[in-house]
Coordinates of C-alpha atoms in Angstrom, one line a residue:
Chain Z
M1 CA 0.0 0.0 0.0
S2 CA 1.4 3.3 -1.0
D3 CA 1.8 6.2 1.4
K4 CA -0.8 8.1 -0.5
T5 CA -3.4 5.4 0.0
Y6 CA -2.4 4.9 3.6
D7 CA -2.8 8.6 4.3
R8 CA -6.2 8.6 2.7
L9 CA -7.4 5.6 4.7
Y10 CA -5.9 6.2 8.1
G11 CA -4.3 9.6 8.0
F12 CA -6.1 11.5 10.8
R13 CA -3.3 14.0 10.8
N14 CA -4.5 15.3 7.4
A15 CA -8.0 15.8 8.8
F16 CA -7.9 19.5 8.6
D17 CA -5.8 19.9 5.4
H18 CA -8.8 21.4 3.6
D19 CA -10.1 24.7 4.9
V20 CA -13.7 23.7 4.4
T21 CA -13.4 20.7 6.7
L22 CA -11.9 22.9 9.4
V23 CA -14.4 25.7 9.0
V24 CA -17.4 23.4 9.0
T25 CA -16.1 21.4 12.0
L26 CA -15.6 24.6 14.0
A27 CA -19.0 26.0 12.9
L28 CA -20.8 22.8 13.9
A29 CA -19.0 22.9 17.3
A30 CA -19.9 26.5 17.7
V31 CA -23.6 25.8 16.9
L32 CA -23.7 22.8 19.3
L33 CA -22.3 25.1 22.0
A34 CA -24.5 28.0 21.3
V35 CA -27.9 26.2 21.1
P36 CA -28.2 25.4 24.8
C37 CA -27.5 29.1 25.5
I38 CA -30.3 30.1 23.1
F39 CA -32.7 27.6 24.7
W40 CA -31.9 29.0 28.1
L41 CA -32.4 32.6 26.8
L42 CA -35.7 31.7 25.1
A43 CA -37.0 30.0 28.3
R44 CA -35.8 32.9 30.4
L45 CA -37.7 35.4 28.2
G46 CA -40.8 33.1 28.3
K47 CA -40.8 32.5 24.5
I48 CA -41.1 28.7 24.8
D49 CA -43.1 26.7 27.3
E50 CA -41.9 23.6 29.2
R51 CA -43.2 21.1 26.7
A52 CA -41.6 22.8 23.6
R53 CA -38.4 23.1 25.6
G54 CA -38.4 19.3 26.4
E55 CA -39.0 18.5 22.7
L56 CA -36.2 20.9 21.6
W57 CA -33.8 19.4 24.1
R58 CA -34.4 15.9 23.0
R59 CA -33.7 16.9 19.4
Y60 CA -30.7 18.8 20.4
L61 CA -29.3 15.9 22.4
S62 CA -29.8 13.6 19.4
W63 CA -27.8 16.0 17.2
L64 CA -25.2 16.3 19.9
V65 CA -24.6 12.5 19.5
L66 CA -25.3 12.4 15.7
I67 CA -22.9 15.1 14.6
P68 CA -19.8 13.6 16.3
V69 CA -20.8 10.1 15.2
L70 CA -20.9 11.2 11.6
L71 CA -18.0 13.7 11.7
I72 CA -15.4 11.7 13.7
P73 CA -15.0 8.8 11.2
I74 CA -14.8 11.3 8.3
L75 CA -12.1 13.2 10.1
L76 CA -10.2 10.0 11.1
G77 CA -9.8 8.6 7.7
A78 CA -11.5 7.1 4.6
A79 CA -11.3 3.6 6.1
W80 CA -13.5 4.5 9.0
T81 CA -15.8 6.6 6.8
I82 CA -16.4 3.6 4.4
I83 CA -16.8 1.1 7.2
G84 CA -19.2 3.5 9.0
I85 CA -21.3 4.0 5.9
G86 CA -21.4 0.3 5.4
A87 CA -22.7 -0.2 8.9
L88 CA -25.2 2.6 8.5
S89 CA -26.4 0.9 5.3
I90 CA -27.0 -2.4 7.0
F91 CA -28.8 -0.7 10.0
C92 CA -31.0 1.3 7.5
Y93 CA -31.8 -1.9 5.7
R94 CA -32.7 -3.6 9.0
E95 CA -35.2 -0.9 9.7
Y96 CA -36.6 -1.1 6.2
A97 CA -36.9 -4.9 6.4
R98 CA -38.6 -4.9 9.7
A99 CA -41.1 -2.2 8.5
V100 CA -42.1 -4.0 5.2
G101 CA -41.9 -7.5 6.7
L102 CA -39.0 -8.6 4.4
F103 CA -37.0 -9.6 7.5
R104 CA -39.1 -12.8 7.6
E105 CA -37.5 -13.9 4.4
K106 CA -34.2 -15.0 6.0
T107 CA -32.5 -16.1 2.8
L108 CA -33.2 -13.0 0.8
S109 CA -32.4 -10.8 3.8
L110 CA -29.1 -12.6 4.3
L111 CA -28.3 -12.2 0.6
I112 CA -29.0 -8.4 0.8
V113 CA -26.8 -8.0 3.8
V114 CA -24.0 -10.0 2.0
G115 CA -24.5 -7.7 -1.0
I116 CA -24.2 -4.6 1.1
T117 CA -21.1 -6.0 2.7
L118 CA -19.6 -6.8 -0.7
I119 CA -20.4 -3.2 -1.9
T120 CA -18.6 -1.9 1.2
F121 CA -15.7 -4.1 0.3
A122 CA -15.7 -2.9 -3.3
V123 CA -15.7 0.7 -2.1
F124 CA -12.9 0.1 0.4
D125 CA -10.9 -1.8 -2.3
H126 CA -11.4 1.1 -4.7
W127 CA -12.6 -1.3 -7.4
Y128 CA -15.1 0.6 -9.5
N129 CA -16.0 -2.2 -11.9
F130 CA -16.9 -4.6 -9.1
F131 CA -18.8 -1.8 -7.3
M132 CA -20.8 -1.2 -10.5
A133 CA -21.2 -4.9 -11.2
L134 CA -22.7 -5.7 -7.8
T135 CA -26.1 -4.0 -8.4
P136 CA -27.1 -6.1 -11.5
L137 CA -25.6 -9.2 -10.0
A138 CA -27.4 -8.7 -6.7
I139 CA -30.7 -8.2 -8.5
A140 CA -30.1 -11.3 -10.6
S141 CA -29.3 -13.3 -7.5
L142 CA -32.4 -12.1 -5.6
V143 CA -34.6 -13.0 -8.5
A144 CA -33.0 -16.4 -8.7
V145 CA -32.8 -17.2 -5.0
A146 CA -36.4 -16.3 -4.4
I147 CA -37.4 -19.2 -6.6
L148 CA -35.8 -21.7 -4.3
A149 CA -38.5 -21.5 -1.7
D150 CA -40.8 -23.0 -4.4
E151 CA -43.6 -20.7 -3.2
P152 CA -45.0 -18.7 -6.1
K153 CA -47.5 -17.0 -3.9
G154 CA -46.0 -13.6 -3.0
Y155 CA -43.0 -14.1 -5.3
I156 CA -43.3 -10.7 -7.0
Q157 CA -43.7 -9.0 -3.7
R158 CA -40.7 -10.7 -2.1
V159 CA -38.4 -10.0 -5.0
A160 CA -39.6 -6.4 -5.5
L161 CA -39.1 -5.5 -1.8
S162 CA -35.7 -7.1 -1.9
V163 CA -34.6 -5.3 -5.0
L164 CA -35.8 -2.0 -3.7
G165 CA -34.1 -2.6 -0.4
F166 CA -30.8 -3.5 -2.1
C167 CA -30.9 -0.6 -4.5
L168 CA -31.7 2.0 -1.8
F169 CA -29.4 0.7 1.0
G170 CA -26.7 -1.1 -1.0
T171 CA -26.4 0.9 -4.3
C172 CA -27.5 4.4 -3.3
M173 CA -25.8 4.4 0.1
G174 CA -22.7 2.8 -1.5
H175 CA -22.3 5.9 -3.6
L176 CA -21.9 7.9 -0.5
G177 CA -19.1 5.7 0.7
Y178 CA -17.4 5.6 -2.7
I179 CA -16.7 9.4 -2.5
A180 CA -14.2 8.4 0.2
N181 CA -11.9 7.1 -2.5
D182 CA -11.0 10.6 -3.5
E183 CA -8.1 12.3 -1.7
N184 CA -10.4 15.3 -1.3
Y185 CA -13.2 13.2 0.2
R186 CA -13.6 15.0 3.5
P187 CA -14.9 18.3 2.2
M188 CA -17.0 16.6 -0.4
I189 CA -18.8 14.2 2.0
I190 CA -19.2 17.1 4.4
L191 CA -20.7 19.3 1.7
L192 CA -23.2 16.6 0.7
L193 CA -24.3 15.7 4.2
L194 CA -24.3 19.3 5.3
S195 CA -26.4 20.5 2.3
V196 CA -28.8 17.6 2.6
E197 CA -29.5 18.2 6.3
A198 CA -29.6 21.9 5.8
N199 CA -32.1 21.3 3.0
D200 CA -34.4 19.6 5.4
I201 CA -34.1 22.4 7.9
F202 CA -34.6 25.1 5.2
A203 CA -37.7 23.3 3.9
F204 CA -39.1 23.2 7.5
M205 CA -38.3 26.8 8.2
A206 CA -39.5 28.2 4.9
G207 CA -42.7 26.1 5.2
K208 CA -43.4 27.3 8.7
T209 CA -43.0 31.0 7.8
L210 CA -44.4 31.2 4.3
G211 CA -46.1 28.0 3.5
R212 CA -49.8 27.8 2.8
R213 CA -50.4 25.5 -0.1
K214 CA -49.6 21.8 0.5
L215 CA -47.1 20.1 -1.7
C216 CA -48.5 16.6 -1.6
P217 CA -50.9 16.3 1.3
N218 CA -51.5 12.6 1.0
T219 CA -47.9 11.7 1.3
S220 CA -46.7 14.2 3.8
P221 CA -49.3 16.6 5.1
N222 CA -46.9 19.1 6.7
K223 CA -44.9 19.9 3.6
T224 CA -45.7 23.0 1.6
I225 CA -44.8 24.3 -1.9
A226 CA -43.2 27.4 -0.3
G227 CA -41.1 25.1 1.9
A228 CA -39.9 23.1 -1.1
L229 CA -39.1 26.2 -3.1
G230 CA -37.5 28.0 -0.2
A231 CA -35.2 24.9 0.4
L232 CA -34.4 24.8 -3.3
V233 CA -33.2 28.4 -3.3
L234 CA -31.4 28.3 0.0
T235 CA -29.7 25.0 -0.6
T236 CA -28.6 26.1 -4.1
L237 CA -27.0 29.2 -2.5
L238 CA -25.4 27.1 0.3
V239 CA -24.0 24.5 -2.2
S240 CA -22.7 27.2 -4.5
A241 CA -21.0 29.1 -1.7
V242 CA -19.4 26.1 0.0
G243 CA -18.8 24.2 -3.3
W244 CA -16.8 27.1 -4.6
F245 CA -14.1 26.2 -2.1
V246 CA -14.6 22.5 -2.1
F247 CA -14.1 22.2 -5.9
A248 CA -11.5 25.0 -6.1
G249 CA -9.2 24.4 -9.1
T250 CA -11.6 21.9 -10.9
P251 CA -14.0 22.4 -13.8
L252 CA -16.8 22.5 -11.2
Q253 CA -15.6 25.8 -9.8
S254 CA -18.1 27.7 -11.9
W255 CA -21.3 29.4 -10.6
P256 CA -23.8 27.8 -13.1
L257 CA -22.5 24.3 -12.6
L258 CA -22.5 24.7 -8.8
A259 CA -26.0 26.1 -8.9
V260 CA -27.2 23.1 -10.9
L261 CA -25.5 20.8 -8.3
G262 CA -27.2 22.7 -5.5
A263 CA -30.6 22.4 -7.2
L264 CA -30.0 18.7 -7.8
I265 CA -29.1 18.0 -4.2
S266 CA -32.1 20.0 -3.0
L267 CA -34.5 18.2 -5.3
S268 CA -33.1 14.7 -4.7
G269 CA -32.9 15.3 -1.0
Q270 CA -36.6 16.4 -0.8
L271 CA -37.6 13.5 -3.1
G272 CA -35.8 11.0 -0.9
D273 CA -37.6 12.4 2.1
L274 CA -40.9 12.0 0.3
A275 CA -40.1 8.5 -0.9
L276 CA -39.6 7.4 2.7
S277 CA -42.8 9.2 3.7
S278 CA -44.6 7.3 1.0
I279 CA -43.2 4.0 2.3
K280 CA -44.3 4.9 5.8
R281 CA -47.8 6.0 4.7
D282 CA -48.2 2.8 2.7
L283 CA -47.4 0.8 5.8
G284 CA -49.4 3.0 8.2
L285 CA -46.3 3.8 10.3
K286 CA -45.4 7.1 11.9
D287 CA -41.7 6.4 12.3
M288 CA -39.4 3.7 11.0
G289 CA -37.9 3.0 14.4
V290 CA -37.0 4.4 17.8
L291 CA -33.3 4.6 17.7
I292 CA -32.9 8.4 17.6
P293 CA -35.0 10.2 20.3
G294 CA -37.0 13.1 18.8
H295 CA -36.3 11.9 15.2
G296 CA -37.5 8.3 15.0
G297 CA -35.4 5.6 13.3
L298 CA -32.2 6.0 11.5
L299 CA -34.1 6.1 8.2
D300 CA -36.1 9.0 9.4
R301 CA -32.9 10.9 9.6
F302 CA -31.0 9.6 6.6
D303 CA -33.9 9.3 4.1
S304 CA -32.8 12.5 2.3
V305 CA -29.3 11.2 1.6
L306 CA -30.5 8.1 -0.2
L307 CA -31.3 9.7 -3.5
A308 CA -28.9 12.6 -3.2
A309 CA -25.8 10.4 -2.9
P310 CA -25.9 8.8 -6.4
V311 CA -27.0 12.2 -7.9
F312 CA -24.1 14.0 -6.3
F313 CA -21.7 11.2 -7.1
H314 CA -22.4 11.0 -10.8
Y315 CA -22.7 14.8 -11.3
V316 CA -19.3 15.4 -9.6
G317 CA -17.9 12.3 -11.3
Y318 CA -18.8 13.6 -14.7
F319 CA -17.0 16.9 -14.2
V320 CA -14.2 16.0 -11.8
G321 CA -14.1 12.2 -11.2
F322 CA -13.3 10.4 -8.0
G323 CA -10.0 9.1 -6.9
L324 CA -8.4 9.3 -10.3
E325 CA -5.0 9.9 -8.6
Q326 CA -5.5 7.1 -6.1
A327 CA -4.4 3.5 -6.6
P328 CA -7.2 1.1 -7.6
R329 CA -7.9 -2.3 -6.0
I330 CA -5.8 -1.8 -3.0
V331 CA -6.8 -5.1 -1.3
S332 CA -7.6 -7.4 -4.2
G333 CA -4.6 -6.3 -6.3
G334 CA -4.9 -7.1 -9.9
Chain S
M1 CA -54.0 -3.3 -8.6
E2 CA -54.4 -5.5 -5.6
P3 CA -52.7 -4.1 -2.5
W4 CA -49.8 -6.1 -1.2
E5 CA -49.9 -7.7 2.1
L6 CA -47.2 -5.8 4.0
K7 CA -46.8 -6.9 7.6
P8 CA -44.4 -4.8 9.7
A9 CA -42.6 -6.6 12.5
R10 CA -45.0 -7.2 15.4
D11 CA -42.7 -5.4 17.8
I12 CA -41.9 -2.4 15.6
G13 CA -41.6 0.9 17.5
L14 CA -40.7 -0.8 20.8
P15 CA -37.4 0.3 22.5
I16 CA -34.9 -2.5 22.6
G17 CA -35.4 -3.4 26.3
A18 CA -39.2 -3.6 25.8
S19 CA -38.9 -5.6 22.6
L20 CA -36.7 -8.3 24.3
R21 CA -39.5 -8.8 26.9
S22 CA -42.4 -8.4 24.4
L23 CA -44.7 -11.3 23.6
Q24 CA -44.7 -9.9 20.1
R25 CA -40.9 -10.2 19.5
E26 CA -39.8 -11.4 16.1
S27 CA -36.3 -12.5 15.2
G28 CA -34.1 -10.8 12.7
L29 CA -31.0 -12.3 11.0
V30 CA -28.7 -12.0 14.0
S31 CA -31.1 -13.7 16.5
T32 CA -32.1 -16.3 13.9
G33 CA -28.4 -17.2 13.5
L34 CA -27.9 -17.3 17.3
H35 CA -31.0 -19.5 17.7
W36 CA -29.7 -22.0 15.2
A37 CA -26.3 -22.0 16.7
W38 CA -27.7 -22.4 20.2
W39 CA -30.1 -25.2 19.4
T40 CA -27.5 -27.1 17.4
F41 CA -25.1 -26.9 20.4
I42 CA -27.9 -28.0 22.8
Q43 CA -28.9 -30.9 20.6
A44 CA -25.3 -32.0 20.3
Y45 CA -24.9 -31.7 24.1
L46 CA -28.0 -33.6 24.9
V47 CA -27.2 -36.4 22.5
L48 CA -23.6 -36.7 23.6
G49 CA -23.9 -35.8 27.3
H50 CA -27.2 -37.3 28.1
R51 CA -27.8 -39.9 25.4
L52 CA -31.1 -38.2 24.6
R53 CA -33.7 -40.6 23.3
V54 CA -36.9 -39.5 21.6
H55 CA -40.0 -41.7 21.3
G56 CA -43.0 -40.8 19.2
R57 CA -41.3 -38.2 17.0
E58 CA -43.9 -39.1 14.3
N59 CA -46.6 -37.7 16.6
L60 CA -45.3 -34.1 15.9
P61 CA -47.6 -32.2 13.6
A62 CA -46.1 -31.5 10.2
Q63 CA -46.6 -27.8 10.4
P64 CA -46.8 -25.2 13.2
P65 CA -48.7 -23.9 15.0
Y66 CA -48.8 -26.4 17.9
I67 CA -48.1 -26.5 21.6
L68 CA -45.7 -28.9 23.3
V69 CA -46.6 -29.5 27.0
A70 CA -44.7 -31.6 29.5
N71 CA -44.0 -32.2 33.1
H72 CA -41.5 -29.8 34.6
T73 CA -38.7 -30.8 36.9
S74 CA -35.6 -29.0 35.6
H75 CA -34.2 -26.1 33.7
L76 CA -33.2 -28.7 31.0
D77 CA -36.8 -29.4 30.2
A78 CA -37.5 -26.7 27.6
L79 CA -34.1 -27.5 25.9
V80 CA -34.9 -31.2 25.8
L81 CA -38.4 -30.6 24.4
A82 CA -37.4 -28.2 21.7
A83 CA -34.3 -30.3 20.6
P84 CA -36.2 -33.0 18.6
L85 CA -38.0 -30.5 16.4
P86 CA -37.0 -30.2 12.7
W87 CA -34.3 -27.5 12.2
R88 CA -36.5 -25.4 9.9
F89 CA -38.8 -24.6 12.9
R90 CA -35.9 -23.7 15.2
D91 CA -36.7 -20.1 14.8
R92 CA -40.4 -20.6 15.4
V93 CA -40.1 -22.4 18.8
F94 CA -40.9 -20.2 21.7
P95 CA -40.4 -21.7 25.2
I96 CA -42.8 -19.8 27.5
A97 CA -40.6 -19.0 30.5
A98 CA -41.1 -17.4 33.9
G99 CA -40.6 -13.7 33.5
D100 CA -39.2 -13.3 37.0
V101 CA -36.4 -15.8 36.3
F102 CA -35.6 -15.3 32.6
F103 CA -36.4 -11.7 32.0
E104 CA -35.7 -9.9 35.2
T105 CA -32.2 -8.5 34.5
P106 CA -31.2 -7.0 31.1
M107 CA -28.4 -9.6 30.8
M108 CA -30.8 -12.5 31.4
A109 CA -33.5 -11.0 29.1
T110 CA -30.9 -10.6 26.3
F111 CA -29.8 -14.3 26.7
S112 CA -33.5 -15.5 26.8
A113 CA -34.4 -13.6 23.7
F114 CA -31.3 -14.1 21.6
F115 CA -30.5 -17.7 22.5
L116 CA -33.6 -19.4 24.0
N117 CA -36.1 -17.4 22.0
A118 CA -38.2 -17.5 25.2
L119 CA -41.4 -15.5 25.7
P120 CA -42.0 -14.2 29.2
M121 CA -44.9 -15.2 31.4
W122 CA -45.0 -13.1 34.6
R123 CA -46.2 -15.4 37.3
K124 CA -47.3 -12.7 39.7
S125 CA -49.2 -10.6 37.2
C126 CA -50.0 -13.2 34.6
G127 CA -53.4 -11.9 33.7
P128 CA -55.8 -13.1 31.0
H129 CA -54.4 -10.3 28.9
A130 CA -51.0 -11.9 28.4
L131 CA -52.6 -15.2 27.7
Q132 CA -54.9 -13.6 25.2
E133 CA -51.9 -12.0 23.5
L134 CA -50.2 -15.4 23.3
R135 CA -53.4 -17.0 22.0
E136 CA -53.8 -14.4 19.2
R137 CA -50.2 -14.8 18.1
L138 CA -50.6 -18.6 18.0
L139 CA -53.6 -18.1 15.6
T140 CA -51.9 -15.7 13.2
D141 CA -48.2 -16.7 13.3
P142 CA -47.3 -20.3 12.7
C143 CA -45.2 -20.9 15.9
V144 CA -44.6 -23.6 18.4
Y145 CA -45.0 -22.9 22.1
V146 CA -43.1 -25.0 24.7
L147 CA -45.2 -24.8 27.8
F148 CA -45.1 -26.4 31.3
P149 CA -48.7 -26.2 32.7
E150 CA -47.5 -27.0 36.3
G151 CA -46.5 -23.4 36.5
G152 CA -43.1 -24.1 37.9
R153 CA -40.5 -26.7 38.4
S154 CA -41.4 -29.6 40.7
R155 CA -39.0 -29.6 43.7
D156 CA -39.2 -33.3 44.3
G157 CA -39.5 -34.7 40.8
K158 CA -43.2 -35.5 41.2
M159 CA -45.7 -34.1 38.7
Q160 CA -47.9 -31.2 40.1
P161 CA -51.5 -30.5 39.1
F162 CA -51.7 -28.6 35.8
K163 CA -52.9 -25.0 35.9
K164 CA -55.8 -23.9 33.7
G165 CA -53.9 -21.2 31.8
L166 CA -53.3 -23.7 29.1
G167 CA -57.0 -24.0 28.6
M168 CA -57.4 -20.2 28.2
L169 CA -54.6 -20.4 25.5
V170 CA -56.1 -23.1 23.3
A171 CA -59.7 -23.9 24.0
E172 CA -61.8 -23.4 20.9
T173 CA -58.8 -23.1 18.6
P174 CA -57.7 -25.6 15.9
V175 CA -54.2 -25.5 17.4
P176 CA -53.2 -29.0 18.5
V177 CA -51.6 -29.7 21.9
V178 CA -48.9 -32.3 22.0
P179 CA -48.5 -34.0 25.4
C180 CA -44.9 -35.1 26.2
Y181 CA -43.3 -36.8 29.1
L182 CA -39.7 -36.0 30.1
E183 CA -37.8 -38.6 32.0
G184 CA -34.3 -38.2 33.6
C185 CA -34.2 -34.4 33.6
F186 CA -34.7 -34.2 37.3
D187 CA -31.8 -36.6 37.7
A188 CA -29.6 -34.6 35.3
L189 CA -30.3 -31.1 36.7
P190 CA -32.4 -31.0 39.8
P191 CA -33.7 -27.6 41.0
N192 CA -31.0 -27.4 43.7
R193 CA -28.1 -27.7 41.2
R194 CA -26.6 -25.0 39.0
V195 CA -24.9 -27.2 36.4
P196 CA -26.2 -30.4 34.9
R197 CA -24.6 -33.8 35.6
P198 CA -23.6 -35.3 32.2
G199 CA -24.0 -39.0 31.8
R200 CA -27.6 -39.2 33.1
Q201 CA -29.9 -40.5 30.4
I202 CA -32.8 -38.3 29.3
T203 CA -35.8 -39.7 27.5
V204 CA -38.7 -37.8 25.8
R205 CA -42.0 -39.5 25.0
I206 CA -44.1 -37.6 22.6
G207 CA -47.8 -38.5 22.6
A208 CA -50.5 -38.1 19.9
P209 CA -51.7 -34.5 19.4
L210 CA -54.9 -33.5 21.1
D211 CA -57.5 -31.3 19.4
F212 CA -59.6 -28.9 21.4
S213 CA -61.4 -26.9 18.7
T214 CA -64.9 -28.0 20.0
L215 CA -64.2 -27.2 23.6
P216 CA -65.8 -23.9 24.8
N217 CA -63.5 -21.1 25.6
Q218 CA -64.8 -20.7 29.2
R219 CA -64.1 -22.0 32.7
T220 CA -65.7 -25.5 32.2
G221 CA -63.8 -26.0 28.9
W222 CA -60.5 -24.8 30.4
E223 CA -60.8 -27.2 33.3
Q224 CA -61.8 -30.1 31.1
L225 CA -58.9 -29.3 28.7
T226 CA -56.4 -29.1 31.6
Q227 CA -57.5 -32.5 33.0
T228 CA -57.4 -34.1 29.6
V229 CA -53.9 -32.9 28.9
E230 CA -52.7 -33.8 32.4
A231 CA -54.1 -37.3 32.0
A232 CA -52.4 -37.6 28.6
V233 CA -49.0 -36.6 30.0
R234 CA -49.4 -39.0 33.0
G235 CA -50.5 -41.7 30.6
L236 CA -47.2 -41.3 28.7
R237 CA -45.3 -41.9 31.9
S238 CA -46.9 -45.2 32.8
N239 CA -47.5 -46.7 29.3
G240 CA -44.3 -45.8 27.6
P241 CA -44.5 -44.6 24.1
R242 CA -47.9 -44.5 22.6
P243 CA -48.5 -46.5 19.5
S244 CA -48.8 -44.1 16.6
G245 CA -50.3 -44.3 13.1
S246 CA -53.1 -46.5 14.4
G247 CA -55.5 -44.8 12.1
E248 CA -57.2 -42.9 14.8
P249 CA -57.4 -39.2 14.4
A250 CA -55.9 -37.0 17.0
C251 CA -58.2 -37.9 19.9
A252 CA -60.7 -35.2 20.7
V253 CA -61.8 -34.6 24.2
A254 CA -61.2 -38.0 25.8
P255 CA -63.0 -38.4 29.2

């Protein structure tokens, strides 16, 4: 393994090489420190009552855990980032499988978990062809293995749920991990996660202040058209501003291209959110789980990343590329 | 288009601690793997350590749901009863275990859920509600309950009278009750010992399944059912293995 690869995988000393990483880390730390003071001030002034305060606190405490859990592996090195995203994918799949009932199909479930593990290996290995091959191969295997039970009743449902599960949590989440094969992965993943999460918050705030007309009341009754448009504008601005520094010196350092990237992230983020809302509505569930207090399950938090990750990946890949300077197939050789 | 039948996990939305103790708990990949590993280990131990012998295996219904009941003298009992079942049902076997022993501490609850696949029955507050929940699950989820109607281990090895909770669980349902008699478990692991004594032989006699679908789900029915099952278990003790395949259907309410 070359020094360059080793530094990317485990080089925590390089964590703050890029200014964006440093600035965002400091900004997040500052926000996490400032929020309790704001809560205290609001309570002191009588702006929020006891109940709202409790709810805000629960959400804050969840973020207080979530942000370090996400940020620390990214700062420590690409290896931890990739393994962390692999684990996140498996836990997200678990929530999905328990919600749709697919977890009762042990063989298919096992196959999907093996597929996600292989995707994580392909990502870690920096083996793009294998990474790309795994999705069609997994689909073919799921279609084939589902026959073995010799139970045609429900075959389509079993296969369709499995394929959807693999595509969302294997393929789409895998793209998030694959970004870590680039030397410049820290600011890029941070940009993606930051803009997707900010997109959620922008939509919520714009919807609260301006929103009147519902976006799709049957899927998600609280979302408004104003919220969606507000998020689109604000996220585009955020991505353009931060992206200017992240993609400095590349063809992507251009306002129109960055604006398109921002709009794509905002749209795919909101659509991912709505896709999960549709799944929950279809099942009659409020939350996918109970892991994160105040948020629900893991998927309730990471739904917006699911569609945004491949969109971001292929857009940036088209103009810049990922890991072109990095050695491929670091484990499998070849 | 016809709507799909999507059934979320029964215990979805429960925090981890509550889901371990829930009667609605369902296994995921990890617990299924652990159940298989555990039962394979136990079966190997019983065969090698206790020369486990099973009579009347052909009396087991081909498909769940059904209930295995037996006399209770030892902590080995549930392990011995579940061991002869076909491996594909390993994940569907739920020993009904005393909540105050098997689910009191978080450590014990984790072990009971992840290895034994036990469901808790709280002896002090075992209301009709819990039995109703178990009954509903039996009717909608093809599972096997392992149950000891004496309500606790016999301290002297002698069989105690059966409690009528079993009646509330199965009366008026098509779920068959399979009476079994366990021999040698008291000798191998009496209540006053912590570890079993290998070398003592254990024998299981499995009787013909009993059907109680015509028995009313009320006090008289429960009592009659309990007596019938108790008599069937006692019968297995004295008569040895029941002849099977005699052409008689699973005997209905025998007097």
